Coordinates of C-alpha atoms and ligand atoms in Angstrom, one line a residue:
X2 CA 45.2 8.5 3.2
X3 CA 43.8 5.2 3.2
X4 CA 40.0 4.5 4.7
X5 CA 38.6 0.8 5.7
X6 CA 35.4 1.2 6.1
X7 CA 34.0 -2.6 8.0
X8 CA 30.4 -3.0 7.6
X9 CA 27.6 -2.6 5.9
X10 CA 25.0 -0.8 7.6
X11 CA 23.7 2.7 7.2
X12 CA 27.1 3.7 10.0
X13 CA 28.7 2.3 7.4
X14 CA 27.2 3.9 4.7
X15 CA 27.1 7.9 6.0
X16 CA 30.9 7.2 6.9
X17 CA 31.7 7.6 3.2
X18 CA 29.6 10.9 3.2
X19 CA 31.5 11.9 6.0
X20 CA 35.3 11.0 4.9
X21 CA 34.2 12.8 1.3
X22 CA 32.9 16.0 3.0
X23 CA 36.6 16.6 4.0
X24 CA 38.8 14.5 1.8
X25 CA 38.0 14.3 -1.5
X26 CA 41.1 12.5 -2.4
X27 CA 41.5 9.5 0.0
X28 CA 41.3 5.6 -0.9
X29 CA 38.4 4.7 0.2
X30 CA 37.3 0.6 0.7
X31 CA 34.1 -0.4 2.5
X32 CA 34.4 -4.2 3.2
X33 CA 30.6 -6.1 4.3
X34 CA 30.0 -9.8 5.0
X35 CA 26.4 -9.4 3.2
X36 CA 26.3 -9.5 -0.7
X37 CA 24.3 -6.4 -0.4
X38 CA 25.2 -2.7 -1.0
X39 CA 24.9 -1.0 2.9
X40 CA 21.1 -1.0 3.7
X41 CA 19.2 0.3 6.2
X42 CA 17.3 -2.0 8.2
X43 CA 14.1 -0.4 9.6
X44 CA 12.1 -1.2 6.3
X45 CA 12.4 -4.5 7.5
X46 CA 10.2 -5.2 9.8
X47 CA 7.7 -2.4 8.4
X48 CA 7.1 -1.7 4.8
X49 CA 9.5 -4.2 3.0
X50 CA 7.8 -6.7 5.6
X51 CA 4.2 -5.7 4.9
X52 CA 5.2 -5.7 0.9
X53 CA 4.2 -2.0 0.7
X54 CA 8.3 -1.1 -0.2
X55 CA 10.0 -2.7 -2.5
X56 CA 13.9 -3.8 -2.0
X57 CA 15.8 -0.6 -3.6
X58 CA 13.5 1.4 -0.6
X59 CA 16.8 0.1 2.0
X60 CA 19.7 1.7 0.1
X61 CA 20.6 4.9 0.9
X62 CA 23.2 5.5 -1.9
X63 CA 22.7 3.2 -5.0
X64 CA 25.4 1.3 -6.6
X65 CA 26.6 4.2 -8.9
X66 CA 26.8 6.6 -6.1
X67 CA 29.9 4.8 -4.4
X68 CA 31.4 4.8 -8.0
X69 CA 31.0 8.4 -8.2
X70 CA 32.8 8.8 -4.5
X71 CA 35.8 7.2 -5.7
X72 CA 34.8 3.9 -2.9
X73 CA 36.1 0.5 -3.7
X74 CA 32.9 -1.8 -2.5
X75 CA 34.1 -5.5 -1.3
X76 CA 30.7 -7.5 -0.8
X77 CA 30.1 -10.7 0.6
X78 CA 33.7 -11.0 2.0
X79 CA 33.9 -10.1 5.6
X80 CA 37.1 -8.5 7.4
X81 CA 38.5 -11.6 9.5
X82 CA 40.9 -9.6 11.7
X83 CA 42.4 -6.4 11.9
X84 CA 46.0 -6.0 12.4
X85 CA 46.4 -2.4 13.9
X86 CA 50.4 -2.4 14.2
X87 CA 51.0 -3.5 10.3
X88 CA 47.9 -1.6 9.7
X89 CA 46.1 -4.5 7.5
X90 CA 43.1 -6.4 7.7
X91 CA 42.9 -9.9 6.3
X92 CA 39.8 -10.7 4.6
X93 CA 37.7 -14.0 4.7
X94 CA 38.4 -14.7 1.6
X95 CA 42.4 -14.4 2.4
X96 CA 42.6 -10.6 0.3
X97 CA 45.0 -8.7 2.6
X98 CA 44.0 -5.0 2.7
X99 CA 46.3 -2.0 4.1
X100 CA 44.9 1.2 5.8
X101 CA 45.6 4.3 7.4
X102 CA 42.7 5.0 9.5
X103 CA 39.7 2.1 9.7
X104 CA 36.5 2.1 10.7
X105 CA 34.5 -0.4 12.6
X106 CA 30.6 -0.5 12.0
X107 CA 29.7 -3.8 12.0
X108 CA 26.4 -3.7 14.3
X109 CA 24.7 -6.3 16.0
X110 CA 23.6 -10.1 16.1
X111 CA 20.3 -11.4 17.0
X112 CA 20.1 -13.3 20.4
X113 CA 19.3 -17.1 19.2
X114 CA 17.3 -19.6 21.8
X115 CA 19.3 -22.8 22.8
X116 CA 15.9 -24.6 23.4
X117 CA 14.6 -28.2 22.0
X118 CA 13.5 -27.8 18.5
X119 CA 15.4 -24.3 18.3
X120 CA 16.4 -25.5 14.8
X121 CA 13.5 -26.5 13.1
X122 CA 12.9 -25.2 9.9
X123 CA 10.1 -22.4 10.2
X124 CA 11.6 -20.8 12.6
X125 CA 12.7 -17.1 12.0
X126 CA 15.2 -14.4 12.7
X127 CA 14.9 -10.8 11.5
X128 CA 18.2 -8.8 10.8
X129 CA 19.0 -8.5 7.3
X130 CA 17.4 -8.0 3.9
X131 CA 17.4 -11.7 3.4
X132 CA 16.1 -12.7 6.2
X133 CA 13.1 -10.2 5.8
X134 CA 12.8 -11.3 2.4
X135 CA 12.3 -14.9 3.5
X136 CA 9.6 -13.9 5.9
X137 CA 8.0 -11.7 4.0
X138 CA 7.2 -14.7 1.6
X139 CA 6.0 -17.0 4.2
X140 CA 3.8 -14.6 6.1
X141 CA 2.2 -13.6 2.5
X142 CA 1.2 -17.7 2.9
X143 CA -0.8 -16.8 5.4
X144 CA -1.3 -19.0 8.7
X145 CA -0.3 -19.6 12.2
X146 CA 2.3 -16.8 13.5
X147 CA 4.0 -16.9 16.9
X148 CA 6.0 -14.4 17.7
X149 CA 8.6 -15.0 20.7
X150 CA 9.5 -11.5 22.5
X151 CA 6.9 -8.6 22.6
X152 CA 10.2 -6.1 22.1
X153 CA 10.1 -3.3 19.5
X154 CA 10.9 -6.2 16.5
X155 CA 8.3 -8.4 17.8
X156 CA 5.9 -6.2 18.0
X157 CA 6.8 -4.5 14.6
X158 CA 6.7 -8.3 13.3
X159 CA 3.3 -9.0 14.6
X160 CA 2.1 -6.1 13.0
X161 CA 3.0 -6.9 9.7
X162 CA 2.0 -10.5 10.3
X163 CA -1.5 -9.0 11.0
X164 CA -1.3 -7.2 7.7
X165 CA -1.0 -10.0 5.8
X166 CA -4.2 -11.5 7.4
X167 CA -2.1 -14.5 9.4
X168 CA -3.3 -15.7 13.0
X169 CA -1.2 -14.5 15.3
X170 CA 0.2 -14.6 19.1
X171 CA 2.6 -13.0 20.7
X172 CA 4.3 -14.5 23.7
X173 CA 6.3 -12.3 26.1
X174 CA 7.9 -13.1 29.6
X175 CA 7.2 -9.9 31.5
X176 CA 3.7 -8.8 32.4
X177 CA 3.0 -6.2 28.9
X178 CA 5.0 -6.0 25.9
X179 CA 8.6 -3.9 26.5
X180 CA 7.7 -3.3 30.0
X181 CA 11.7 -3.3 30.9
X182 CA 11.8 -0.4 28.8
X183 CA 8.9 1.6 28.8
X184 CA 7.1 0.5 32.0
X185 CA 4.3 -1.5 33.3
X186 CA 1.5 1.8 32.1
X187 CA 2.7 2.2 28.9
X188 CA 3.4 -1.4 28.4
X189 CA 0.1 -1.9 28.7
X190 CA -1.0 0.4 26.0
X191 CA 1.4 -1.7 23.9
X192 CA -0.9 -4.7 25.0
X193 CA -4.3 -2.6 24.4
X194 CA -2.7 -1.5 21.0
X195 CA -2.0 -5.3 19.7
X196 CA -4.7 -6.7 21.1
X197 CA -6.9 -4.6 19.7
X198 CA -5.7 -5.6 16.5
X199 CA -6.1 -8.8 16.8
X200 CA -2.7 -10.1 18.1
X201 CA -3.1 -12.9 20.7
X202 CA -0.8 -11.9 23.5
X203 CA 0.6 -14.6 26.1
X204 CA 2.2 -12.3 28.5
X205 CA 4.4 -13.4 31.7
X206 CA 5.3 -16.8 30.1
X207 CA 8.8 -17.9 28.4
X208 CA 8.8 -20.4 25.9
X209 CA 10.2 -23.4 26.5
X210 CA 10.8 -25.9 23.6
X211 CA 9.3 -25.7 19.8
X212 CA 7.5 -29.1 18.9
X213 CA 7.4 -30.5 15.1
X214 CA 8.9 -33.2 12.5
X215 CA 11.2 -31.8 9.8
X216 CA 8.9 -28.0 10.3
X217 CA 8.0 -26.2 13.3
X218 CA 3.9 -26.9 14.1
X219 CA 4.2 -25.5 17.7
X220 CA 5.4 -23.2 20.7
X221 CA 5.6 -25.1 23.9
X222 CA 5.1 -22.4 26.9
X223 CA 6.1 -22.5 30.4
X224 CA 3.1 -24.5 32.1
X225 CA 3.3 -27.1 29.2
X226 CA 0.4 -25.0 27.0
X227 CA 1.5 -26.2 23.0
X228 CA 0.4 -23.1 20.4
X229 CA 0.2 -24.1 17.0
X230 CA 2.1 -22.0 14.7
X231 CA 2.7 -22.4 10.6
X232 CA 6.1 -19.7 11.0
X233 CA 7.4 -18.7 14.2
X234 CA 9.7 -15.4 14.4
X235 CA 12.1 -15.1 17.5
X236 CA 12.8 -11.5 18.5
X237 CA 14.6 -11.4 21.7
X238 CA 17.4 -9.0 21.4
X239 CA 20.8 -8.5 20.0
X240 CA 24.2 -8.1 20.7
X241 CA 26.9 -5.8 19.7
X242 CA 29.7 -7.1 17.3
X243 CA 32.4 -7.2 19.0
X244 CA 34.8 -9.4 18.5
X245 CA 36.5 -7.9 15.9
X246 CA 37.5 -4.8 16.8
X247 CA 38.4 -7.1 20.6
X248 CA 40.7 -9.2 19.1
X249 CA 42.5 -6.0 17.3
X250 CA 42.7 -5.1 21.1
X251 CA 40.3 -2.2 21.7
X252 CA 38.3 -2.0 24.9
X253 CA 35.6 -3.4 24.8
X254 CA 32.3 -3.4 27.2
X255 CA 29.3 -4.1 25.8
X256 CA 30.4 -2.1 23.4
X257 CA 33.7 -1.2 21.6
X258 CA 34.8 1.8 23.7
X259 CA 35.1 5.1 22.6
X260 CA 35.9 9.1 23.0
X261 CA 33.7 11.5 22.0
X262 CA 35.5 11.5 18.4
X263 CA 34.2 7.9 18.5
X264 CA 37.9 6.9 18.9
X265 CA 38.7 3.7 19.6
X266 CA 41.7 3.3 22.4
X267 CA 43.4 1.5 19.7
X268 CA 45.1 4.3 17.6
X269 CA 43.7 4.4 13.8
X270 CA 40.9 2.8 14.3
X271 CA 36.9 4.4 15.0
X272 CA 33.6 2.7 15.9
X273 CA 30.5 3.9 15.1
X274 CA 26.7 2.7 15.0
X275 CA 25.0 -0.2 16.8
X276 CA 28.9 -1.4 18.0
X277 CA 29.9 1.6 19.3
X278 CA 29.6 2.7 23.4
X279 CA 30.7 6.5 23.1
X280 CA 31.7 8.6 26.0
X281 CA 28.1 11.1 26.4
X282 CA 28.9 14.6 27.6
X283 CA 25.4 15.0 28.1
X284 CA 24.7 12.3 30.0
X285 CA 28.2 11.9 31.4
X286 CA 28.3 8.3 31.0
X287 CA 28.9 6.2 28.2
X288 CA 26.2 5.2 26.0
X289 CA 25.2 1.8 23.3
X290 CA 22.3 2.7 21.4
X291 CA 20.4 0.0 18.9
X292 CA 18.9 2.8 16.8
X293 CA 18.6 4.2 13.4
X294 CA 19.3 7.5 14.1
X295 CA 22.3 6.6 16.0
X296 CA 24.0 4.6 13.1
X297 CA 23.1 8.0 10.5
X298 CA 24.7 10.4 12.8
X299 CA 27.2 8.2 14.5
X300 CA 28.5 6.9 11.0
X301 CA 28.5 10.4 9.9
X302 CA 30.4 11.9 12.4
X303 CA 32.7 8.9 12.4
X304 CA 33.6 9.4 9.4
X305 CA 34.1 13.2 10.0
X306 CA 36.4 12.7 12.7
X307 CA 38.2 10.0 10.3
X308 CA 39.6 12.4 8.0
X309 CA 40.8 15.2 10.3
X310 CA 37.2 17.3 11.2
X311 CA 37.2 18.8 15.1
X312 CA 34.2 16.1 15.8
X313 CA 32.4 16.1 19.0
X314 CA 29.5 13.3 18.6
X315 CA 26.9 14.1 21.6
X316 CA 23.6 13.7 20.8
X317 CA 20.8 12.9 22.2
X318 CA 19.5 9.4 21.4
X319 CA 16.1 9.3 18.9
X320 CA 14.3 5.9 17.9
X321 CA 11.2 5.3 15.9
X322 CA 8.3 3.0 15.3
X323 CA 5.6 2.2 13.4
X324 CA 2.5 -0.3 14.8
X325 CA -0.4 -0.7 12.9
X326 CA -1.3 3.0 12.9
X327 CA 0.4 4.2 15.5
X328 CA 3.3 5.9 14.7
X329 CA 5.5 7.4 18.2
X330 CA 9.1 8.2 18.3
X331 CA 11.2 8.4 21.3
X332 CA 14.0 11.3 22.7
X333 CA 16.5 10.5 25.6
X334 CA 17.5 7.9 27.7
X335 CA 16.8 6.3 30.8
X336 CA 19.5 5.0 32.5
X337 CA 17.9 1.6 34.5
X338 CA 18.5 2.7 38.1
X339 CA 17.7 6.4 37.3
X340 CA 14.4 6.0 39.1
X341 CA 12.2 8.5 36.9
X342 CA 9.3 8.6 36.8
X343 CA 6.5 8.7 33.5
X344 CA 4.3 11.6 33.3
X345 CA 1.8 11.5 30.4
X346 CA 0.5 14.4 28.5
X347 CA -3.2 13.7 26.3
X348 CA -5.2 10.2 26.4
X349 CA -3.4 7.1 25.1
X350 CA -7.2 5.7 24.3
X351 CA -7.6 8.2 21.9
X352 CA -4.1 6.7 20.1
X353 CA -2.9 10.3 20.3
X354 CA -0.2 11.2 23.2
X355 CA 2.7 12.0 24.6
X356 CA 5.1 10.2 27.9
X357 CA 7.7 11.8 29.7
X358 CA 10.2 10.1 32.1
X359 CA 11.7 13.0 34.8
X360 CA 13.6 13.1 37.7
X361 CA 13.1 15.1 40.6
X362 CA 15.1 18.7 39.9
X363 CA 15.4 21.7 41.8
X364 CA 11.7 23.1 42.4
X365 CA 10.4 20.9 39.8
X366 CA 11.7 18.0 37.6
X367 CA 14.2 16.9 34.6
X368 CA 13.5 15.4 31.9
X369 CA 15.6 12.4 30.8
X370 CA 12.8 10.8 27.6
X371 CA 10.0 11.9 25.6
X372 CA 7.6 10.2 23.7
X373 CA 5.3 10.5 21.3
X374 CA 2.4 8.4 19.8
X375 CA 0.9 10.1 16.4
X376 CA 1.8 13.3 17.8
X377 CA 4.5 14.4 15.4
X378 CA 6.7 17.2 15.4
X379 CA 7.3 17.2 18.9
X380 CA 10.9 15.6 19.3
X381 CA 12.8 18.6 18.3
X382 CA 11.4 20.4 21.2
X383 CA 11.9 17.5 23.5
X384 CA 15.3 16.9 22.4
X385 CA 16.2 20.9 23.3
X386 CA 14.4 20.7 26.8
X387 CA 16.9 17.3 27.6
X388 CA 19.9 19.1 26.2
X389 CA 19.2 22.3 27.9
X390 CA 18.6 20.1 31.1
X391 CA 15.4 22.3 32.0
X392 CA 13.7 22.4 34.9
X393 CA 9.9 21.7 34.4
X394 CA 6.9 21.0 36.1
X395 CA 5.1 17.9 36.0
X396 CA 1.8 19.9 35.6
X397 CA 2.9 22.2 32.7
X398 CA 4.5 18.8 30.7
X399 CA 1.2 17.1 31.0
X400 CA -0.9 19.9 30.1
X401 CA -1.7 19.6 26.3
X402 CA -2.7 23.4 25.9
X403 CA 0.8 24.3 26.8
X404 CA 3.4 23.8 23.8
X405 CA 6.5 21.9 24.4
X406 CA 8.0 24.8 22.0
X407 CA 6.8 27.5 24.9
X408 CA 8.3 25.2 27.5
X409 CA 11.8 24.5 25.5
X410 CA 12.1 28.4 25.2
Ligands
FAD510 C1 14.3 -5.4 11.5 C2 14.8 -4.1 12.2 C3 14.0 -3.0 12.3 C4 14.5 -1.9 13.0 N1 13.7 -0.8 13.1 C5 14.2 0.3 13.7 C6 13.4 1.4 13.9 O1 12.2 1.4 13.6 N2 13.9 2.5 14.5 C7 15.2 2.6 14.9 O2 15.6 3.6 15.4 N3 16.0 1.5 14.7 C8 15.5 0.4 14.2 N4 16.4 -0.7 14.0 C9 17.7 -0.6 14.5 C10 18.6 -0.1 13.4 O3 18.4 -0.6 12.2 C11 20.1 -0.3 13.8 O4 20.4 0.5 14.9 C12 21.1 0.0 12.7 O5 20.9 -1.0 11.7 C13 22.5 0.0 13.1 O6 23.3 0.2 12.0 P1 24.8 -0.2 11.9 O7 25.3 0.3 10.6 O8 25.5 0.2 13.2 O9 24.8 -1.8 12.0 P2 24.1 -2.9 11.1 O10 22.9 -2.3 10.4 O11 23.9 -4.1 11.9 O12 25.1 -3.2 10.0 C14 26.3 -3.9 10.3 C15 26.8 -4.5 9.0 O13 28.2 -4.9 9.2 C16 28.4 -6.2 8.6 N5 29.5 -6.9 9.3 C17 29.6 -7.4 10.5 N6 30.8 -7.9 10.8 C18 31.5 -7.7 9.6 C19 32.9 -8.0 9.3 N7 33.7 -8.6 10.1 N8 33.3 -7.6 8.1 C20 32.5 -6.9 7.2 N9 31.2 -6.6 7.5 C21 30.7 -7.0 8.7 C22 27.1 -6.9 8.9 O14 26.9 -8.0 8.0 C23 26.1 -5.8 8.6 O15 25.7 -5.7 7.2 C24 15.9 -1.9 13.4 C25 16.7 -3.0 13.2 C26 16.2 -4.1 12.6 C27 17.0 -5.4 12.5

């Protein structure tokens, strides 16, 4: 059997363990545009960022360790297209490589701003290792930092700006940093959290233009307010790769479609990670998550169900983040018009608590999310009471005397 793995992110990286847990045998090739070995990419915007990790912190496997699995590793020379009748894929480079069964894990792109002055030099993007690199060197300079999007990267960004003693603002269209996703109240702790910190937040204004001569000096606002800034970082969402697994004709919808093998509907060919939108059993729709955990598991199972395993991929959704010193990780998912509602469990003042989005169930509620800020070792419980689909009450989840382990059973 011959594996294409195409990517070269941690989906890409567990698929090998996954193919090698049931054929030890196989032709294995993982093919990545970057020059890199597969990374991991939450060390960049936290540690590797902050300069507390060094570069070898992002690789799961080390170079040896593909050697070992028997994997051919083509850096630096992205897949150009996919032909799924011949079964080949051309490379950029014009190498022509056959397969039996291929993989596509090739994540996400960053969102760029079309605005005047959107090309200035000094003005940042944060996806790969080089990119965090580059930053990581200019906010050690010190300075004026503006940081365009209060989502989780900006805020993660800002943070590691503050660390290394820069000036910094934060400008964000809503009314509180990720207020689409996590609400006006705890949107606001976000806010509280920052500010406290000494981030400069510029909340319910867009940016408009960035001013400066051969450098960035300055973020022009709606309302015509000019904020000097040394570096400015842009973090306002990505968007799935798609187009190459599109033009080798799978479905695609914000997301490359899949089954719950993480199947493609073009035969041979799996997604998995940040690309992928895989059919949910538990939440009986499909689901696209940008998230860490997603790409380990996904890219595991993928690769699983690559080489023959009875692979049913159905879990429930994790992310993680780290803000100055709050660390909180969140279980679930809420769809947009499932109209939960947050219940909160301890006091966010005291930078130790929990949030809980439910829906109206039975004699009590569902819960759809958890979250937790420096209150560890509570996800596993939360994930059980979403999969189990309990039926709580809104007192008992906000009562901090009773244990989410008693209430998951
Ligand atoms: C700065 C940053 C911080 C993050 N922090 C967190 C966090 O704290 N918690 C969390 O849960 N998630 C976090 N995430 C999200 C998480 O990193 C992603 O969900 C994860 O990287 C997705 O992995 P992936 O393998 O699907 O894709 P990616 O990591 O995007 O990797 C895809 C790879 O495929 C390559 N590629 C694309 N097209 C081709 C092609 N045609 N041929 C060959 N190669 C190709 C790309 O160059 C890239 O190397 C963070 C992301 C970033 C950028």
């Amino acid at each position: 059997m011959r594996y294409l793995i195409i990517g070269g992110g941690l989906a890409a990286a567990k698929a090998v363990e996954g193919i090698r847990e049931h054929d030890r045998e196989g032709d294995i090739r993982l093919v990545t545009e970057e020059e890199h070995l597969p990374y991991e990419r939450p060390p960049l915007s936290k540690d590797v960022l902050q300069g507390k990790a060094g570069v070898e912190s992002v690789f799961p496997h080390p170079r040896g360790w593909y050697a070992e699995q028997g994997v051919t590793l083509v850096l630096g020379d992205p897949v150009a297209s996919i032909d799924p009748v011949g079964r080949t894929a051309t490379l950029r480079g014009g190498g022509l490589l056959p397969w039996d069964r291929a993989l596509v894990a090739t994540g996400s792109q960053v969102r760029r701003l079309g605005i005047p002055g959107a090309d200035l030099p000094g003005i940042h993007y944060l996806r790969t290792l080089d990119e965090s690199l580059a930053l990581r060197a200019r906010l050690r300079e010190g300075g004026d930092v503006v940081v365009v999007g209060g989502g989780w990267i900006g805020l993660e960004v800002a943070a590691a700006a503050r660390a290394h003693d820069c000036r910094v603002t934060l400008i964000e269209p809503q009314a509180a940093p990720l207020e689409g996703v996590v609400g006006p109240t705890l949107g606001a702790w976000f806010a509280q959290l920052h500010d406290s910190h000494g981030v400069q937040l510029r909340l319910g204004t867009g940016v408009v233009a960035f001013t400066g001569n051969g450098q960035v000096n300055g973020v022009v606002t709606e309302g015509d307010v000019t904020i000097p800034a040394d570096v400015v970082v842009v973090g306002v969402g990505i968007r799935p790769r798609t187009d190459l697994a599109a033009s080798a004709g799978a479905q695609v919808e914000d997301g490359v479609l899949t089954d719950a093998r993480l199947r493609t509907s073009v035969d041979g060919l799996w997604a998995a990670g940040d690309v992928a939108r895989w059919d949910s059993t538990l939440f009986g729709r499909r689901l696209r998550v940008e998230h860490w955990a997603n790409a380990l598991d996904g890219g595991l199972a993928a690769g699983r169900s690559m080489a023959g395993a009875d692979v049913i991929y159905d879990p429930v959704p994790f992310f993680f983040s780290d803000q100055f010193d709050a660390g909180l990780e969140y279980a679930g998912y809420v769809a947009p018009d499932a109209g939960a509602e947050l219940v909160v469990r301890g006091d966010p003042r005291a930078n130790e608590f929990m949030a809980f989005w439910v829906v109206p169930e039975g004699s009590g509620v569902r819960l759809l999310a958890g979250m937790h800020v420096n209150t560890w070792d509570t996800m596993d419980a939360v994930q059980a009471l979403i999969r189990r689909r309990a039926v709580l009450t809104k007192e008992a989840l906000a009562d901090p005397s009773a244990t989410l382990d008693e209430l998951a059973g």
